[in-house]
Amino acid sequence: MGTLSVFLDVPLVKKTDNLLDHYKEDPHPQKVLLGHAGCQTDAGEAWIPRVVQRILLQISQDPTLNHEYLPELGIYEYTRAATELAIGKESRALLENRAGGIHTIGGTGALWIGAEFLCHWYKPRFSAPTALYIAEPQWDSLGCIFQVAGFTDIRPYYYWNPVKLTVDVEAFLETLQKAPTGSIVFLHAPEEIGLKPKEWEAVAATMEKNQLFPFFNIESQGLASGNLDRDAWALRHFVGQGFELLCAQSFSKTFGLYDELAGNLIVVTKDNETLIRIQSQLGRQICTTWMSPSSLGARVIGTVLNSPALLYEWKLSLRMVVERIMLIREKLKEKLRILGTPGSWEHLTAQSGMCSFIGLQSSQVEFLVKHRHIYLFENQQINICSINSKNLDYVAQSIHEAVLATFLRDYN
C-alpha cells in the first residue's frame, strides 16, 4: 500500500463563524445567547409541551409497535393531519385530492427534497436558469440548500426596513414585480414576518401576474399569534387562489422535538394525476436519500393532531408560550424606555413570534459581543425566548450601553 492517502486532495471546509461555539467557549458568568434555534423556557431550557412528554412515554410502552421500515412517503395518518393543519381541513385542494404530504426528516429534509425536485422538474418553459428568491435573513442559513440542490441563480429579497424598523412591503413587492417570469420565491416563516392579510393578497396577486412559483416554509405555526388558523392565513390564501406550490413544514419548535426530527413536504397541484406523478418522483428521491423516514417524532405529532382532546391541550400550551413571548417583548421595551435608551423601541412589540429584529447597528452588535458577552446574529434577528427573568435586566442594560456608546461617538 502507498504511504499517501487517496483522499489527499480533499480540502478542509472552513468552519463557519458559529455563534453557539463562541458562546460555549466564553467563560463569562453573565454571558447570554440570543440566537437559540428553538423555543426556550424561562429557566433557559428547551421547551417541550407536557402532552408531548406523555405521548413519548405512552409510545415507548406500546408493545404493538415495531421498528420496521416505513413506506417511502411515511406515515399517512401523520402527513394527512399535518397537511390539514397547514392548509385547512376544508381546503378545496384536499377535498379534490390534489394536495398531499410527504413525511420527511425534519423541516430541513422537506426543504432539501423540495429544492432537489424543483431543480430537476420545475420547467417554466424558459431557456434561462430559473431564478430563486430568498429573504436576506435566510440567505446564509438556507440559501446553501438550494445551491447544493443545483440552483445557480439565487437572489435576495428584503421585507424589513432596518432604518424605519418596520416591514417594508413596498420593497418586497417591487422585487417580485421585477423578478423574471417563472421565478421561484421562497417564503420563509410567513407567520412571523409581519405582513397583514391585505399585504399578502398583494403579494399573491403580483406573483400570479408574473407567474412566480411559491415555496413556503412553515416552522412556527401557532407560535406567532397563538392561533393556528391565523398563522396559516398566507399559505391558505395562496392555496385558495389556485396556486401550485410546495410547503416545507417543521414541528421541531412547536412540539419541542429537536432530536426526533419530523417534517412534512406539502405539494399542491392542479389535479390529482399531477399530484400522483410528483409523489412518485419524490418517493424515488427519498429512496436514494434516506430510504425511510424516522418514526418516533411523527408518531407523537400524529397522535396529538388526530385526537381532539390532545390537540386542544397542545393548543393551550402554544398560547402559553406566545403569552410569555409577548410579555418579554413588553418588558424589554419598557426597561429600555425607563433607562432612557435613545431611539424608538416600538418595533419590539409590533413584531410577533419567537424571532425578532432587534433594531441595532452592526457596531452595536459588536459592542454587545465584545463588552457584554451577549451573542446574536449579524442580521440582528434574535430569539425572544432566549430572554428570561434571570437575564432580562442584564440584556436591557447592555443594549442601553451599546446604543449610548454609538450615540455619544456620533455626537462627538
GROMACS .gro file of C-alpha atoms in nm:
model
  412
    1MET     CA    1   0.000   0.000   0.000
    2GLY     CA    2   0.113   0.353  -0.074
    3THR     CA    3   0.209   0.589   0.206
    4LEU     CA    4  -0.013   0.870   0.079
    5SER     CA    5  -0.390   0.872   0.127
    6VAL     CA    6  -0.609   0.856  -0.182
    7PHE     CA    7  -0.801   1.141  -0.016
    8LEU     CA    8  -0.500   1.372  -0.012
    9ASP     CA    9  -0.672   1.633  -0.228
   10VAL     CA   10  -0.986   1.662  -0.011
   11PRO     CA   11  -0.987   2.023   0.112
   12LEU     CA   12  -1.070   2.119   0.468
   13VAL     CA   13  -1.402   2.301   0.488
   14LYS     CA   14  -1.353   2.629   0.668
   15LYS     CA   15  -1.563   2.634   0.980
   16THR     CA   16  -1.837   2.892   0.968
   17ASP     CA   17  -1.850   3.160   1.235
   18ASN     CA   18  -2.065   2.956   1.472
   19LEU     CA   19  -2.242   3.170   1.728
   20LEU     CA   20  -2.307   2.877   1.960
   21ASP     CA   21  -1.939   2.777   1.965
   22HIS     CA   22  -1.830   3.128   2.064
   23TYR     CA   23  -2.094   3.134   2.336
   24LYS     CA   24  -1.990   2.798   2.481
   25GLU     CA   25  -1.621   2.896   2.484
   26ASP     CA   26  -1.691   3.221   2.669
   27PRO     CA   27  -1.623   3.176   3.046
   28HIS     CA   28  -1.809   3.494   3.146
   29PRO     CA   29  -2.075   3.414   3.412
   30GLN     CA   30  -2.334   3.651   3.265
   31LYS     CA   31  -2.299   3.552   2.902
   32VAL     CA   32  -2.623   3.537   2.702
   33LEU     CA   33  -2.703   3.366   2.372
   34LEU     CA   34  -2.982   3.544   2.185
   35GLY     CA   35  -2.957   3.314   1.886
   36HIS     CA   36  -3.110   2.991   2.012
   37ALA     CA   37  -3.271   2.794   1.730
   38GLY     CA   38  -3.557   2.662   1.940
   39CYS     CA   39  -3.811   2.763   2.198
   40GLN     CA   40  -3.673   2.814   2.549
   41THR     CA   41  -3.839   2.810   2.891
   42ASP     CA   42  -3.789   3.083   3.148
   43ALA     CA   43  -3.526   2.857   3.305
   44GLY     CA   44  -3.329   2.864   2.980
   45GLU     CA   45  -3.404   2.503   2.886
   46ALA     CA   46  -3.555   2.361   2.568
   47TRP     CA   47  -3.935   2.384   2.590
   48ILE     CA   48  -4.141   2.070   2.535
   49PRO     CA   49  -4.521   2.055   2.583
   50ARG     CA   50  -4.637   1.828   2.863
   51VAL     CA   51  -4.870   1.647   2.625
   52VAL     CA   52  -4.569   1.552   2.412
   53GLN     CA   53  -4.384   1.416   2.714
   54ARG     CA   54  -4.683   1.196   2.799
   55ILE     CA   55  -4.720   1.063   2.445
   56LEU     CA   56  -4.348   0.981   2.430
   57LEU     CA   57  -4.385   0.766   2.740
   58GLN     CA   58  -4.701   0.607   2.603
   59ILE     CA   59  -4.533   0.513   2.275
   60SER     CA   60  -4.227   0.370   2.449
   61GLN     CA   61  -4.452   0.132   2.644
   62ASP     CA   62  -4.670   0.024   2.349
   63PRO     CA   63  -4.595  -0.346   2.282
   64THR     CA   64  -4.776  -0.340   1.946
   65LEU     CA   65  -4.524  -0.107   1.781
   66ASN     CA   66  -4.231  -0.249   1.588
   67HIS     CA   67  -3.932  -0.096   1.418
   68GLU     CA   68  -3.997  -0.197   1.059
   69TYR     CA   69  -3.910   0.040   0.775
   70LEU     CA   70  -4.180   0.293   0.698
   71PRO     CA   71  -4.309   0.345   0.342
   72GLU     CA   72  -4.108   0.598   0.140
   73LEU     CA   73  -4.377   0.865   0.178
   74GLY     CA   74  -4.405   0.797   0.550
   75ILE     CA   75  -4.694   0.759   0.794
   76TYR     CA   76  -5.014   0.860   0.614
   77GLU     CA   77  -5.207   0.944   0.933
   78TYR     CA   78  -4.929   1.189   1.023
   79THR     CA   79  -4.888   1.355   0.683
   80ARG     CA   80  -5.264   1.388   0.633
   81ALA     CA   81  -5.314   1.553   0.974
   82ALA     CA   82  -5.010   1.778   0.926
   83THR     CA   83  -5.130   1.889   0.582
   84GLU     CA   84  -5.478   1.960   0.718
   85LEU     CA   85  -5.323   2.168   0.997
   86ALA     CA   86  -5.139   2.384   0.743
   87ILE     CA   87  -5.385   2.433   0.457
   88GLY     CA   88  -5.709   2.365   0.645
   89LYS     CA   89  -5.921   2.053   0.676
   90GLU     CA   90  -6.187   2.203   0.447
   91SER     CA   91  -5.942   2.315   0.179
   92ARG     CA   92  -6.071   2.251  -0.173
   93ALA     CA   93  -5.726   2.126  -0.267
   94LEU     CA   94  -5.761   1.847  -0.012
   95LEU     CA   95  -6.123   1.772  -0.094
   96GLU     CA   96  -6.031   1.746  -0.464
   97ASN     CA   97  -5.736   1.515  -0.387
   98ARG     CA   98  -5.479   1.749  -0.541
   99ALA     CA   99  -5.284   1.820  -0.221
  100GLY     CA  100  -5.079   1.577  -0.017
  101GLY     CA  101  -4.789   1.545   0.220
  102ILE     CA  102  -4.460   1.358   0.222
  103HIS     CA  103  -4.307   1.255   0.556
  104THR     CA  104  -3.953   1.393   0.581
  105ILE     CA  105  -3.670   1.404   0.831
  106GLY     CA  106  -3.741   1.746   0.977
  107GLY     CA  107  -3.816   2.071   0.800
  108THR     CA  108  -3.465   2.077   0.652
  109GLY     CA  109  -3.534   1.739   0.493
  110ALA     CA  110  -3.853   1.879   0.340
  111LEU     CA  111  -3.658   2.179   0.208
  112TRP     CA  112  -3.391   1.956   0.056
  113ILE     CA  113  -3.631   1.714  -0.112
  114GLY     CA  114  -3.841   2.005  -0.241
  115ALA     CA  115  -3.540   2.200  -0.367
  116GLU     CA  116  -3.393   1.897  -0.543
  117PHE     CA  117  -3.729   1.816  -0.704
  118LEU     CA  118  -3.779   2.172  -0.829
  119CYS     CA  119  -3.427   2.194  -0.968
  120HIS     CA  120  -3.487   1.878  -1.172
  121TRP     CA  121  -3.853   1.903  -1.270
  122TYR     CA  122  -3.974   2.264  -1.246
  123LYS     CA  123  -3.991   2.380  -1.606
  124PRO     CA  124  -4.143   2.727  -1.654
  125ARG     CA  125  -4.077   2.694  -2.029
  126PHE     CA  126  -3.785   2.938  -2.041
  127SER     CA  127  -3.431   2.867  -2.155
  128ALA     CA  128  -3.252   3.071  -1.885
  129PRO     CA  129  -3.178   2.909  -1.544
  130THR     CA  130  -3.467   2.957  -1.304
  131ALA     CA  131  -3.412   3.243  -1.061
  132LEU     CA  132  -3.482   3.166  -0.696
  133TYR     CA  133  -3.553   3.444  -0.448
  134ILE     CA  134  -3.483   3.402  -0.078
  135ALA     CA  135  -3.523   3.652   0.206
  136GLU     CA  136  -3.199   3.817   0.313
  137PRO     CA  137  -3.210   3.689   0.677
  138GLN     CA  138  -3.218   3.329   0.547
  139TRP     CA  139  -2.954   3.385   0.279
  140ASP     CA  140  -2.672   3.213   0.470
  141SER     CA  141  -2.864   2.951   0.666
  142LEU     CA  142  -3.099   2.818   0.397
  143GLY     CA  143  -2.966   2.951   0.067
  144CYS     CA  144  -2.694   2.684   0.070
  145ILE     CA  145  -2.960   2.411   0.047
  146PHE     CA  146  -3.083   2.543  -0.285
  147GLN     CA  147  -2.727   2.597  -0.406
  148VAL     CA  148  -2.630   2.236  -0.334
  149ALA     CA  149  -2.956   2.118  -0.494
  150GLY     CA  150  -2.839   2.277  -0.818
  151PHE     CA  151  -2.979   2.630  -0.837
  152THR     CA  152  -2.729   2.874  -0.985
  153ASP     CA  153  -2.930   3.198  -0.991
  154ILE     CA  154  -3.018   3.271  -0.627
  155ARG     CA  155  -3.121   3.626  -0.544
  156PRO     CA  156  -3.213   3.805  -0.217
  157TYR     CA  157  -3.529   3.996  -0.138
  158TYR     CA  158  -3.598   4.229   0.153
  159TYR     CA  159  -3.911   4.267   0.364
  160TRP     CA  160  -3.768   4.456   0.663
  161ASN     CA  161  -3.654   4.819   0.663
  162PRO     CA  162  -3.363   4.842   0.912
  163VAL     CA  163  -3.382   5.223   0.920
  164LYS     CA  164  -3.756   5.264   0.977
  165LEU     CA  165  -3.764   4.940   1.179
  166THR     CA  166  -4.079   4.816   1.013
  167VAL     CA  167  -4.200   4.573   0.749
  168ASP     CA  168  -4.124   4.709   0.401
  169VAL     CA  169  -4.392   4.552   0.184
  170GLU     CA  170  -4.326   4.804  -0.096
  171ALA     CA  171  -3.967   4.684  -0.137
  172PHE     CA  172  -4.084   4.323  -0.132
  173LEU     CA  173  -4.347   4.387  -0.398
  174GLU     CA  174  -4.101   4.581  -0.614
  175THR     CA  175  -3.864   4.283  -0.615
  176LEU     CA  176  -4.148   4.050  -0.713
  177GLN     CA  177  -4.260   4.284  -0.991
  178LYS     CA  178  -3.909   4.286  -1.140
  179ALA     CA  179  -3.850   3.912  -1.099
  180PRO     CA  180  -3.815   3.712  -1.422
  181THR     CA  181  -4.131   3.528  -1.521
  182GLY     CA  182  -4.141   3.180  -1.372
  183SER     CA  183  -3.905   3.255  -1.082
  184ILE     CA  184  -3.937   3.064  -0.755
  185VAL     CA  185  -3.998   3.266  -0.437
  186PHE     CA  186  -3.902   3.104  -0.107
  187LEU     CA  187  -4.140   3.235   0.161
  188HIS     CA  188  -3.985   3.156   0.498
  189ALA     CA  189  -4.196   3.173   0.815
  190PRO     CA  190  -4.484   3.381   0.672
  191GLU     CA  191  -4.649   3.356   1.013
  192GLU     CA  192  -4.372   3.569   1.166
  193ILE     CA  193  -4.259   3.827   0.911
  194GLY     CA  194  -4.542   4.067   0.991
  195LEU     CA  195  -4.735   4.114   0.666
  196LYS     CA  196  -5.107   4.179   0.708
  197PRO     CA  197  -5.370   3.984   0.511
  198LYS     CA  198  -5.420   4.271   0.262
  199GLU     CA  199  -5.045   4.281   0.204
  200TRP     CA  200  -5.034   3.906   0.149
  201GLU     CA  201  -5.315   3.946  -0.102
  202ALA     CA  202  -5.100   4.199  -0.289
  203VAL     CA  203  -4.803   3.960  -0.279
  204ALA     CA  204  -5.016   3.675  -0.416
  205ALA     CA  205  -5.163   3.895  -0.690
  206THR     CA  206  -4.816   4.009  -0.800
  207MET     CA  207  -4.685   3.652  -0.802
  208GLU     CA  208  -4.984   3.532  -1.001
  209LYS     CA  209  -4.938   3.811  -1.256
  210ASN     CA  210  -4.568   3.731  -1.301
  211GLN     CA  211  -4.623   3.353  -1.290
  212LEU     CA  212  -4.396   3.315  -0.986
  213PHE     CA  213  -4.386   2.983  -0.802
  214PRO     CA  214  -4.424   2.991  -0.419
  215PHE     CA  215  -4.223   2.762  -0.193
  216PHE     CA  216  -4.341   2.815   0.165
  217ASN     CA  217  -4.155   2.719   0.481
  218ILE     CA  218  -4.379   2.688   0.788
  219GLU     CA  219  -4.192   2.622   1.111
  220SER     CA  220  -4.371   2.821   1.384
  221GLN     CA  221  -4.743   2.778   1.317
  222GLY     CA  222  -4.917   2.866   1.643
  223LEU     CA  223  -4.614   3.040   1.796
  224ALA     CA  224  -4.667   3.375   1.623
  225SER     CA  225  -5.022   3.470   1.727
  226GLY     CA  226  -5.119   3.172   1.937
  227ASN     CA  227  -5.384   3.087   1.677
  228LEU     CA  228  -5.304   2.803   1.437
  229ASP     CA  229  -5.551   2.921   1.172
  230ARG     CA  230  -5.437   3.283   1.181
  231ASP     CA  231  -5.072   3.183   1.147
  232ALA     CA  232  -5.156   2.976   0.837
  233TRP     CA  233  -5.353   3.255   0.666
  234ALA     CA  234  -5.095   3.339   0.398
  235LEU     CA  235  -5.043   2.979   0.289
  236ARG     CA  236  -5.417   2.910   0.281
  237HIS     CA  237  -5.477   3.222   0.074
  238PHE     CA  238  -5.229   3.108  -0.190
  239VAL     CA  239  -5.387   2.761  -0.197
  240GLY     CA  240  -5.733   2.916  -0.222
  241GLN     CA  241  -5.619   3.130  -0.516
  242GLY     CA  242  -5.531   2.817  -0.712
  243PHE     CA  243  -5.151   2.831  -0.692
  244GLU     CA  244  -4.945   2.520  -0.744
  245LEU     CA  245  -4.690   2.526  -0.464
  246LEU     CA  246  -4.464   2.344  -0.223
  247CYS     CA  247  -4.455   2.395   0.152
  248ALA     CA  248  -4.189   2.261   0.389
  249GLN     CA  249  -4.346   2.207   0.730
  250SER     CA  250  -4.150   2.163   1.053
  251PHE     CA  251  -4.267   2.070   1.404
  252SER     CA  252  -3.940   2.095   1.598
  253LYS     CA  253  -4.027   2.425   1.766
  254THR     CA  254  -4.398   2.369   1.815
  255PHE     CA  255  -4.359   2.020   1.964
  256GLY     CA  256  -4.014   2.054   2.122
  257LEU     CA  257  -3.886   1.754   1.925
  258TYR     CA  258  -3.541   1.876   1.825
  259ASP     CA  259  -3.375   1.534   1.841
  260GLU     CA  260  -3.664   1.342   1.682
  261LEU     CA  261  -3.699   1.545   1.364
  262ALA     CA  262  -4.027   1.515   1.177
  263GLY     CA  263  -4.118   1.728   0.878
  264ASN     CA  264  -4.376   1.727   0.602
  265LEU     CA  265  -4.342   1.842   0.242
  266ILE     CA  266  -4.682   1.962   0.123
  267VAL     CA  267  -4.748   1.950  -0.250
  268VAL     CA  268  -5.045   2.137  -0.401
  269THR     CA  269  -5.113   2.084  -0.772
  270LYS     CA  270  -5.383   2.148  -1.033
  271ASP     CA  271  -5.520   1.792  -1.033
  272ASN     CA  272  -5.487   1.451  -0.870
  273GLU     CA  273  -5.299   1.296  -1.162
  274THR     CA  274  -5.020   1.553  -1.132
  275LEU     CA  275  -5.003   1.500  -0.756
  276ILE     CA  276  -4.962   1.123  -0.800
  277ARG     CA  277  -4.681   1.170  -1.054
  278ILE     CA  278  -4.500   1.418  -0.827
  279GLN     CA  279  -4.533   1.189  -0.525
  280SER     CA  280  -4.385   0.903  -0.726
  281GLN     CA  281  -4.080   1.113  -0.811
  282LEU     CA  282  -4.043   1.234  -0.451
  283GLY     CA  283  -4.067   0.871  -0.336
  284ARG     CA  284  -3.777   0.783  -0.566
  285GLN     CA  285  -3.573   1.075  -0.429
  286ILE     CA  286  -3.637   0.961  -0.074
  287CYS     CA  287  -3.527   0.605  -0.158
  288THR     CA  288  -3.187   0.738  -0.264
  289THR     CA  289  -3.160   0.989   0.022
  290TRP     CA  290  -3.275   0.832   0.349
  291MET     CA  291  -3.480   0.532   0.232
  292SER     CA  292  -3.731   0.554   0.517
  293PRO     CA  293  -3.819   0.849   0.745
  294SER     CA  294  -3.782   0.824   1.123
  295SER     CA  295  -4.100   0.734   1.306
  296LEU     CA  296  -4.099   0.848   1.669
  297GLY     CA  297  -4.149   1.221   1.620
  298ALA     CA  298  -4.414   1.163   1.354
  299ARG     CA  299  -4.599   0.917   1.576
  300VAL     CA  300  -4.610   1.172   1.859
  301ILE     CA  301  -4.729   1.453   1.633
  302GLY     CA  302  -4.981   1.233   1.453
  303THR     CA  303  -5.123   1.112   1.786
  304VAL     CA  304  -5.174   1.468   1.908
  305LEU     CA  305  -5.316   1.607   1.584
  306ASN     CA  306  -5.563   1.320   1.542
  307SER     CA  307  -5.702   1.341   1.896
  308PRO     CA  308  -5.941   1.635   1.969
  309ALA     CA  309  -5.856   1.628   2.341
  310LEU     CA  310  -5.479   1.613   2.291
  311LEU     CA  311  -5.496   1.874   2.014
  312TYR     CA  312  -5.680   2.112   2.247
  313GLU     CA  313  -5.418   2.060   2.518
  314TRP     CA  314  -5.137   2.126   2.269
  315LYS     CA  315  -5.307   2.446   2.151
  316LEU     CA  316  -5.326   2.571   2.509
  317SER     CA  317  -4.954   2.507   2.557
  318LEU     CA  318  -4.876   2.709   2.242
  319ARG     CA  319  -5.085   3.001   2.369
  320MET     CA  320  -4.898   2.998   2.699
  321VAL     CA  321  -4.566   3.025   2.514
  322VAL     CA  322  -4.698   3.309   2.297
  323GLU     CA  323  -4.820   3.497   2.605
  324ARG     CA  324  -4.472   3.466   2.757
  325ILE     CA  325  -4.313   3.591   2.434
  326MET     CA  326  -4.544   3.892   2.425
  327LEU     CA  327  -4.470   3.966   2.792
  328ILE     CA  328  -4.094   3.956   2.730
  329ARG     CA  329  -4.132   4.198   2.439
  330GLU     CA  330  -4.331   4.438   2.656
  331LYS     CA  331  -4.089   4.417   2.947
  332LEU     CA  332  -3.781   4.470   2.732
  333LYS     CA  333  -3.937   4.772   2.563
  334GLU     CA  334  -4.042   4.918   2.897
  335LYS     CA  335  -3.698   4.870   3.055
  336LEU     CA  336  -3.531   5.044   2.762
  337ARG     CA  337  -3.781   5.330   2.799
  338ILE     CA  338  -3.707   5.362   3.171
  339LEU     CA  339  -3.332   5.358   3.104
  340GLY     CA  340  -3.378   5.639   2.853
  341THR     CA  341  -3.222   5.442   2.570
  342PRO     CA  342  -3.206   5.664   2.257
  343GLY     CA  343  -3.440   5.574   1.972
  344SER     CA  344  -3.782   5.418   1.942
  345TRP     CA  345  -3.838   5.059   2.056
  346GLU     CA  346  -4.196   5.018   1.942
  347HIS     CA  347  -4.081   4.766   1.682
  348LEU     CA  348  -4.019   4.515   1.962
  349THR     CA  349  -4.391   4.481   2.032
  350ALA     CA  350  -4.503   4.545   1.673
  351GLN     CA  351  -4.342   4.215   1.569
  352SER     CA  352  -4.472   3.874   1.669
  353GLY     CA  353  -4.337   3.525   1.715
  354MET     CA  354  -4.010   3.393   1.852
  355CYS     CA  355  -3.780   3.572   1.609
  356SER     CA  356  -3.745   3.948   1.613
  357PHE     CA  357  -3.532   4.216   1.451
  358ILE     CA  358  -3.373   4.393   1.747
  359GLY     CA  359  -3.300   4.715   1.556
  360LEU     CA  360  -2.931   4.764   1.634
  361GLN     CA  361  -2.643   4.875   1.416
  362SER     CA  362  -2.355   4.642   1.334
  363SER     CA  363  -2.123   4.835   1.566
  364GLN     CA  364  -2.374   4.795   1.848
  365VAL     CA  365  -2.397   4.421   1.789
  366GLU     CA  366  -2.016   4.409   1.801
  367PHE     CA  367  -2.022   4.605   2.129
  368LEU     CA  368  -2.261   4.354   2.284
  369VAL     CA  369  -2.038   4.062   2.189
  370LYS     CA  370  -1.705   4.217   2.291
  371HIS     CA  371  -1.801   4.409   2.602
  372ARG     CA  372  -2.118   4.247   2.735
  373HIS     CA  373  -2.078   3.882   2.623
  374ILE     CA  374  -2.417   3.883   2.451
  375TYR     CA  375  -2.423   3.684   2.129
  376LEU     CA  376  -2.661   3.747   1.839
  377PHE     CA  377  -2.656   3.708   1.463
  378GLU     CA  378  -2.524   3.982   1.237
  379ASN     CA  379  -2.865   4.008   1.068
  380GLN     CA  380  -2.985   4.132   1.410
  381GLN     CA  381  -3.258   3.873   1.444
  382ILE     CA  382  -3.282   3.738   1.796
  383ASN     CA  383  -3.486   3.465   1.960
  384ILE     CA  384  -3.711   3.640   2.211
  385CYS     CA  385  -3.736   3.314   2.410
  386SER     CA  386  -3.365   3.347   2.488
  387ILE     CA  387  -3.454   3.637   2.720
  388ASN     CA  388  -3.584   3.529   3.059
  389SER     CA  389  -3.643   3.664   3.410
  390LYS     CA  390  -3.280   3.596   3.504
  391ASN     CA  391  -3.113   3.787   3.220
  392LEU     CA  392  -3.374   4.047   3.120
  393ASP     CA  393  -3.222   4.331   3.323
  394TYR     CA  394  -2.872   4.249   3.202
  395VAL     CA  395  -2.982   4.235   2.837
  396ALA     CA  396  -3.171   4.565   2.862
  397GLN     CA  397  -2.880   4.740   3.035
  398SER     CA  398  -2.637   4.602   2.777
  399ILE     CA  399  -2.848   4.720   2.483
  400HIS     CA  400  -2.872   5.061   2.650
  401GLU     CA  401  -2.494   5.085   2.685
  402ALA     CA  402  -2.435   4.968   2.328
  403VAL     CA  403  -2.674   5.227   2.184
  404LEU     CA  404  -2.544   5.501   2.413
  405ALA     CA  405  -2.182   5.432   2.315
  406THR     CA  406  -2.266   5.473   1.947
  407PHE     CA  407  -2.486   5.776   2.017
  408LEU     CA  408  -2.209   5.956   2.208
  409ARG     CA  409  -1.948   5.864   1.946
  410ASP     CA  410  -2.161   6.006   1.666
  411TYR     CA  411  -2.246   6.315   1.871
  412ASN     CA  412  -1.880   6.393   1.936
   0.00000   0.00000   0.00000
